[in-house]
PDB file of N, CA and C in Angstrom:
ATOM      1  N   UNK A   1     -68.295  19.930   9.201  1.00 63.00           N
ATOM      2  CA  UNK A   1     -69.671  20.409   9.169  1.00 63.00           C
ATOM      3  C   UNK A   1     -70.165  20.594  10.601  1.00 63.00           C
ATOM      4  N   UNK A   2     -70.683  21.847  10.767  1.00 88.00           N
ATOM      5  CA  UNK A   2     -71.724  21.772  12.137  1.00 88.00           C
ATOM      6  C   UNK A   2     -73.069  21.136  12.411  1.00 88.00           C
ATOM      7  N   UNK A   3     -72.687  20.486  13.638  1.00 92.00           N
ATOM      8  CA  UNK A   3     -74.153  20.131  13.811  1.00 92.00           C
ATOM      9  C   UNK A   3     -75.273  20.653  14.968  1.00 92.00           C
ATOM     10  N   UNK A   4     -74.906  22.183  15.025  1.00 93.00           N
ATOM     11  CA  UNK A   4     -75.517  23.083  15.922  1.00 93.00           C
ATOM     12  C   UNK A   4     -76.706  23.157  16.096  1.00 93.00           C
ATOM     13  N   UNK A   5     -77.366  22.982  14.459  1.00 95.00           N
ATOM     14  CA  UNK A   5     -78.349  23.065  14.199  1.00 95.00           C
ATOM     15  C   UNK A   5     -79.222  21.906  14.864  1.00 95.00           C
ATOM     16  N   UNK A   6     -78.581  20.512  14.793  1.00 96.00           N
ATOM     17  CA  UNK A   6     -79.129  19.641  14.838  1.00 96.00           C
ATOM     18  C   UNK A   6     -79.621  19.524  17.121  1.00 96.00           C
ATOM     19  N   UNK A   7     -78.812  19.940  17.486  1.00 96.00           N
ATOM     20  CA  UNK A   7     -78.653  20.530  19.117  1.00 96.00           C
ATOM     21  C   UNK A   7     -79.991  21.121  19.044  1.00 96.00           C
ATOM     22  N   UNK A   8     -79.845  22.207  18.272  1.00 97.00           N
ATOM     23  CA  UNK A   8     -81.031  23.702  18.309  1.00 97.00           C
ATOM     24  C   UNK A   8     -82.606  22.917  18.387  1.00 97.00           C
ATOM     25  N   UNK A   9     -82.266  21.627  17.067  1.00 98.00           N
ATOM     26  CA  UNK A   9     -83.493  21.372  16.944  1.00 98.00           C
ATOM     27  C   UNK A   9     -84.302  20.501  17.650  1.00 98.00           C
ATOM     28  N   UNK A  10     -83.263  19.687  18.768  1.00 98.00           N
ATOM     29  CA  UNK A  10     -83.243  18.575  19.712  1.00 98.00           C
ATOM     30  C   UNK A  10     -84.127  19.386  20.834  1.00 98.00           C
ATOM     31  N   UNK A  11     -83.394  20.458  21.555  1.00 98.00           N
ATOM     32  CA  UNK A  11     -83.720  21.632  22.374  1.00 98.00           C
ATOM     33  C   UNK A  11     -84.837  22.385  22.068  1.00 98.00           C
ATOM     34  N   UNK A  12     -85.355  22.643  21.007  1.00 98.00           N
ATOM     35  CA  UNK A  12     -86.701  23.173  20.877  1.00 98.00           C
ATOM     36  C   UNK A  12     -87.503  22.351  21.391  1.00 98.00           C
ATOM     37  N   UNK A  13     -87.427  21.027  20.173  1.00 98.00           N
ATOM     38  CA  UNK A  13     -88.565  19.714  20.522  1.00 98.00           C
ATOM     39  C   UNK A  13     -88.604  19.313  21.769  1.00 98.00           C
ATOM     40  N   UNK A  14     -87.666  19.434  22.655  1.00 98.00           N
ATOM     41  CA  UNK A  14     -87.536  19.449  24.176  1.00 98.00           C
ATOM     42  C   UNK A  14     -88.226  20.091  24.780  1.00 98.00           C
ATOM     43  N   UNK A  15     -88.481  21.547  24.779  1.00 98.00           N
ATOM     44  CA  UNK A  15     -88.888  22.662  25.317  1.00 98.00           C
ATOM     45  C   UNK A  15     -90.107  22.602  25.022  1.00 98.00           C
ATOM     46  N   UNK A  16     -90.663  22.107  24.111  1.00 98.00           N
ATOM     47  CA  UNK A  16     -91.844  21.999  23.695  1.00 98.00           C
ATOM     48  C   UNK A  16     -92.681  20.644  24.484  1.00 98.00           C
ATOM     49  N   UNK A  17     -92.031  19.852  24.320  1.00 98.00           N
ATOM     50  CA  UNK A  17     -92.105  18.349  24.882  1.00 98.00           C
ATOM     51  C   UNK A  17     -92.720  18.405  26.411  1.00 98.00           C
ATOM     52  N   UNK A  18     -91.856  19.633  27.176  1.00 98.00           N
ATOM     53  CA  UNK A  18     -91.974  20.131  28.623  1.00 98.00           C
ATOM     54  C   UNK A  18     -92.651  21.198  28.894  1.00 98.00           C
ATOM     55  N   UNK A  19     -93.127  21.963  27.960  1.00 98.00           N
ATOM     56  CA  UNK A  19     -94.325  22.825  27.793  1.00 98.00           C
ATOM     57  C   UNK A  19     -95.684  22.182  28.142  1.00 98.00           C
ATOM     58  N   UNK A  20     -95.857  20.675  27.206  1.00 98.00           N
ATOM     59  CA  UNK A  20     -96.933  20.209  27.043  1.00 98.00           C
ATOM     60  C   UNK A  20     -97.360  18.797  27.653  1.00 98.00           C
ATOM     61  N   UNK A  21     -96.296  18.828  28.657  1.00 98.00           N
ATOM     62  CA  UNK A  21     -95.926  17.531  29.831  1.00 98.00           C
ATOM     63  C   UNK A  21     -96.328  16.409  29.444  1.00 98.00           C
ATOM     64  N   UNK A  22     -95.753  16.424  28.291  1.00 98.00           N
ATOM     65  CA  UNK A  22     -95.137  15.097  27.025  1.00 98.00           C
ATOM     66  C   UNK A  22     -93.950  14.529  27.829  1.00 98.00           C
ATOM     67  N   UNK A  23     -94.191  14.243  29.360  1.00 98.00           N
ATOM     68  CA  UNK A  23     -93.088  13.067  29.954  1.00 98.00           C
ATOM     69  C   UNK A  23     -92.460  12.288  29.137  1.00 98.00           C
ATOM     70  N   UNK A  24     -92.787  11.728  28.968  1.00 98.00           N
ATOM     71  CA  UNK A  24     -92.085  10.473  28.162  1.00 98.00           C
ATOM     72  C   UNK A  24     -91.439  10.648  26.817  1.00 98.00           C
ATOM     73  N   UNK A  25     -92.255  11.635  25.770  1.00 98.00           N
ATOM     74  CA  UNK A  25     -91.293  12.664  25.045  1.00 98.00           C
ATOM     75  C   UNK A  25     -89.914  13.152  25.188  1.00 98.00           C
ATOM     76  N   UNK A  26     -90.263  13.766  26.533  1.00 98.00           N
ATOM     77  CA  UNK A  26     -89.017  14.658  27.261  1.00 98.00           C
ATOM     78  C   UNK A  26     -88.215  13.485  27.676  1.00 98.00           C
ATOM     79  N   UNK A  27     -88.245  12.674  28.052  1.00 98.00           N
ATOM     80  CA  UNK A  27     -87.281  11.470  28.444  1.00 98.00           C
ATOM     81  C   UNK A  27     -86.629  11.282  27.265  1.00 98.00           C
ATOM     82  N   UNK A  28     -87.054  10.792  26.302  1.00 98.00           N
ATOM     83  CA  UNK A  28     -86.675  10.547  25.116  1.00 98.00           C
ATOM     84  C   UNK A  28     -85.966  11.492  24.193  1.00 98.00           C
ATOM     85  N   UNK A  29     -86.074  12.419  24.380  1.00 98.00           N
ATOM     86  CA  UNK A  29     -85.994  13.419  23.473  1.00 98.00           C
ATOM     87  C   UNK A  29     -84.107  14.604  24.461  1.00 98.00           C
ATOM     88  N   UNK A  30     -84.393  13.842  26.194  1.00 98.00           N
ATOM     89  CA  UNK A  30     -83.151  14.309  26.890  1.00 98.00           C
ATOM     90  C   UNK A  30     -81.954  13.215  26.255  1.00 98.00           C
ATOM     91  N   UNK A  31     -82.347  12.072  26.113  1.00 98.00           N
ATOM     92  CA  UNK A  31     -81.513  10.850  26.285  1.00 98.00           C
ATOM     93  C   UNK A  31     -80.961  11.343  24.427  1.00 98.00           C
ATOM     94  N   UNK A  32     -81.855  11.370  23.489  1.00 98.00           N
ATOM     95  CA  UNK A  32     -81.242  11.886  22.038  1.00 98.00           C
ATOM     96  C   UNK A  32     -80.733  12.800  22.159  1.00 98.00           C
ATOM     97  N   UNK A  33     -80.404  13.826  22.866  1.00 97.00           N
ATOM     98  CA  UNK A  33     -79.766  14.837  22.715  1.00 97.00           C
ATOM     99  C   UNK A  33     -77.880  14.559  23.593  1.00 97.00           C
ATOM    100  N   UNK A  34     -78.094  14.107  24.853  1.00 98.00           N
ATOM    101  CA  UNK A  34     -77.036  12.986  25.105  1.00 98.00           C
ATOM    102  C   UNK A  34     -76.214  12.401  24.127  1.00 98.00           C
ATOM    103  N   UNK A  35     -77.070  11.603  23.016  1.00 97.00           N
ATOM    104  CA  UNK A  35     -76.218  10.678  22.563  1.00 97.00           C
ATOM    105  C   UNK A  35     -75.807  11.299  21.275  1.00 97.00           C
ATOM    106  N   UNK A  36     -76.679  12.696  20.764  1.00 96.00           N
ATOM    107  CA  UNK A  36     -75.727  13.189  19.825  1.00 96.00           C
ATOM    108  C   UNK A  36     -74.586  14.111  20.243  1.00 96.00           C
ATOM    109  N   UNK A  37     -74.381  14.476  20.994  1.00 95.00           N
ATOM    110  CA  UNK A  37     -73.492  14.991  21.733  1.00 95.00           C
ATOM    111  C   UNK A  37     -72.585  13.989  21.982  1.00 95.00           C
ATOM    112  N   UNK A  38     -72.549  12.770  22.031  1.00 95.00           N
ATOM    113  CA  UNK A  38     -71.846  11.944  22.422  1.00 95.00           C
ATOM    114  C   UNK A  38     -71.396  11.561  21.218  1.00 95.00           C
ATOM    115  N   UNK A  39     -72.179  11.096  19.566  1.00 94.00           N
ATOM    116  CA  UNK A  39     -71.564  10.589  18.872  1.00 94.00           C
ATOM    117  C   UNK A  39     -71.248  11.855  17.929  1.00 94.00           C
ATOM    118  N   UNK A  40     -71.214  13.101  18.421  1.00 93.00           N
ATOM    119  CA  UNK A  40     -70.786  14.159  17.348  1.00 93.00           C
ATOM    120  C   UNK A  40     -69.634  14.229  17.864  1.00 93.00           C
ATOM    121  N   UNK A  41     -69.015  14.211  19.293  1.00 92.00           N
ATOM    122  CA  UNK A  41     -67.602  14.095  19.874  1.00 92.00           C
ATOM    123  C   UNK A  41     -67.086  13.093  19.151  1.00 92.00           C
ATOM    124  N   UNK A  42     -67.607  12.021  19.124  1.00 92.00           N
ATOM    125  CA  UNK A  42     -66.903  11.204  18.230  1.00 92.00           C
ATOM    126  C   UNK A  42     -66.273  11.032  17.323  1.00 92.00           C
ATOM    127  N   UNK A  43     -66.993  11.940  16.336  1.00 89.00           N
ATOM    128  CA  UNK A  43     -66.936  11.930  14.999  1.00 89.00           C
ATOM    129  C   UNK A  43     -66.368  13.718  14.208  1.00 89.00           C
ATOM    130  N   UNK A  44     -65.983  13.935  15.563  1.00 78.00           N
ATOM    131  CA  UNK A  44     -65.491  15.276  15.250  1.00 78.00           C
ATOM    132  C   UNK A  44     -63.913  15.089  15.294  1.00 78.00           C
ATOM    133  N   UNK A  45     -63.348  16.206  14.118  1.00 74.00           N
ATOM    134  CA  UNK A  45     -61.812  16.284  14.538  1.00 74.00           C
ATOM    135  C   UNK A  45     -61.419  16.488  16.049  1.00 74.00           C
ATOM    136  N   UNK A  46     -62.086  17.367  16.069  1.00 62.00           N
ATOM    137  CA  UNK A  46     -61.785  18.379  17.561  1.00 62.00           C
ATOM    138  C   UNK A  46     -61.642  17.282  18.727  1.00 62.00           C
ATOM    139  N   UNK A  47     -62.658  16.134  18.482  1.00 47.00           N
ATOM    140  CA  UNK A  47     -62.911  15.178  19.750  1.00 47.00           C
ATOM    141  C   UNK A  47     -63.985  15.819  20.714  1.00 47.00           C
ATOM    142  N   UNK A  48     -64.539  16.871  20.236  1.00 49.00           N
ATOM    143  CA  UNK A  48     -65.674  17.248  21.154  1.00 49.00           C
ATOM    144  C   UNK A  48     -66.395  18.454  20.446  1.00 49.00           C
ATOM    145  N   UNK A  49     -68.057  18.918  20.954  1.00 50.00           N
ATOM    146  CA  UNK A  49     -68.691  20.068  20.365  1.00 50.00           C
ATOM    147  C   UNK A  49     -68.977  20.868  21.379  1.00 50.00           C
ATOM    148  N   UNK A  50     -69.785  22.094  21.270  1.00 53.00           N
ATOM    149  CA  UNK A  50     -69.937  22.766  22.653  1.00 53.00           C
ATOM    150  C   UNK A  50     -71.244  22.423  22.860  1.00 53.00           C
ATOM    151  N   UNK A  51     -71.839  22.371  24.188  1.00 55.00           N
ATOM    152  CA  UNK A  51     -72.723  21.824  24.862  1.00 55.00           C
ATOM    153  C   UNK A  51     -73.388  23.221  25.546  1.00 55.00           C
ATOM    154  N   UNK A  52     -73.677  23.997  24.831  1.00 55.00           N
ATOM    155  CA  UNK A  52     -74.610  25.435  25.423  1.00 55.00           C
ATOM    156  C   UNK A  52     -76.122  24.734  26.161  1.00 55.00           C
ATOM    157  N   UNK A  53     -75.773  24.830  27.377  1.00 55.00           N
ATOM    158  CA  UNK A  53     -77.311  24.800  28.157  1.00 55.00           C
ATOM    159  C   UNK A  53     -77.366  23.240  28.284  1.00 55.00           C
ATOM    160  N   UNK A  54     -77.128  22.124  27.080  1.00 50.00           N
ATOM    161  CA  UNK A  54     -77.119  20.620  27.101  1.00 50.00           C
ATOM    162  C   UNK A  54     -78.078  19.728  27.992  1.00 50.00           C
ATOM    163  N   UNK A  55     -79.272  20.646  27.304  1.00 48.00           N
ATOM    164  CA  UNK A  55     -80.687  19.560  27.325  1.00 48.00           C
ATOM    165  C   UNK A  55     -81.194  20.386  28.265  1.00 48.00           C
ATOM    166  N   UNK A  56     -80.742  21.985  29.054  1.00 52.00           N
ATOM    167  CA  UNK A  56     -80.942  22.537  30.156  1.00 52.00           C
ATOM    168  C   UNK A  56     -81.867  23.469  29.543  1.00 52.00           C
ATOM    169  N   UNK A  57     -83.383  23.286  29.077  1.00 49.00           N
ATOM    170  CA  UNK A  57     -83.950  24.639  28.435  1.00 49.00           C
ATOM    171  C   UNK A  57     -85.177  24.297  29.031  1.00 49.00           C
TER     172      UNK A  57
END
């Protein structure tokens, strides 16, 4: 299963977060996107997902 979506939706709420200089949001919201990236490598056959932009929006 992909979890692209779940990236997409990390990265909006991000972008938004830093739109509305929701600091501490955006801290929070960089560090969750980190760690699903980290435990979707995990839990992937592949051993890893692609990281387009990766928290860079």
């Amino acid at each position: 299963m992909s979890h692209d979506w779940l990236i997409e939706t990390l990265n909006e709420a991000l972008r938004y977060a830093r739109e509305q200089d929701l600091l501490a949001l955006s801290a929070h919201l960089e560090q969750a996107i980190q760690l699903a990236h980290l435990e979707i490598a995990q839990t992937s056959p592949s051993g890893h997902t692609p990281r387009p932009g990766a928290g860079k929006g």
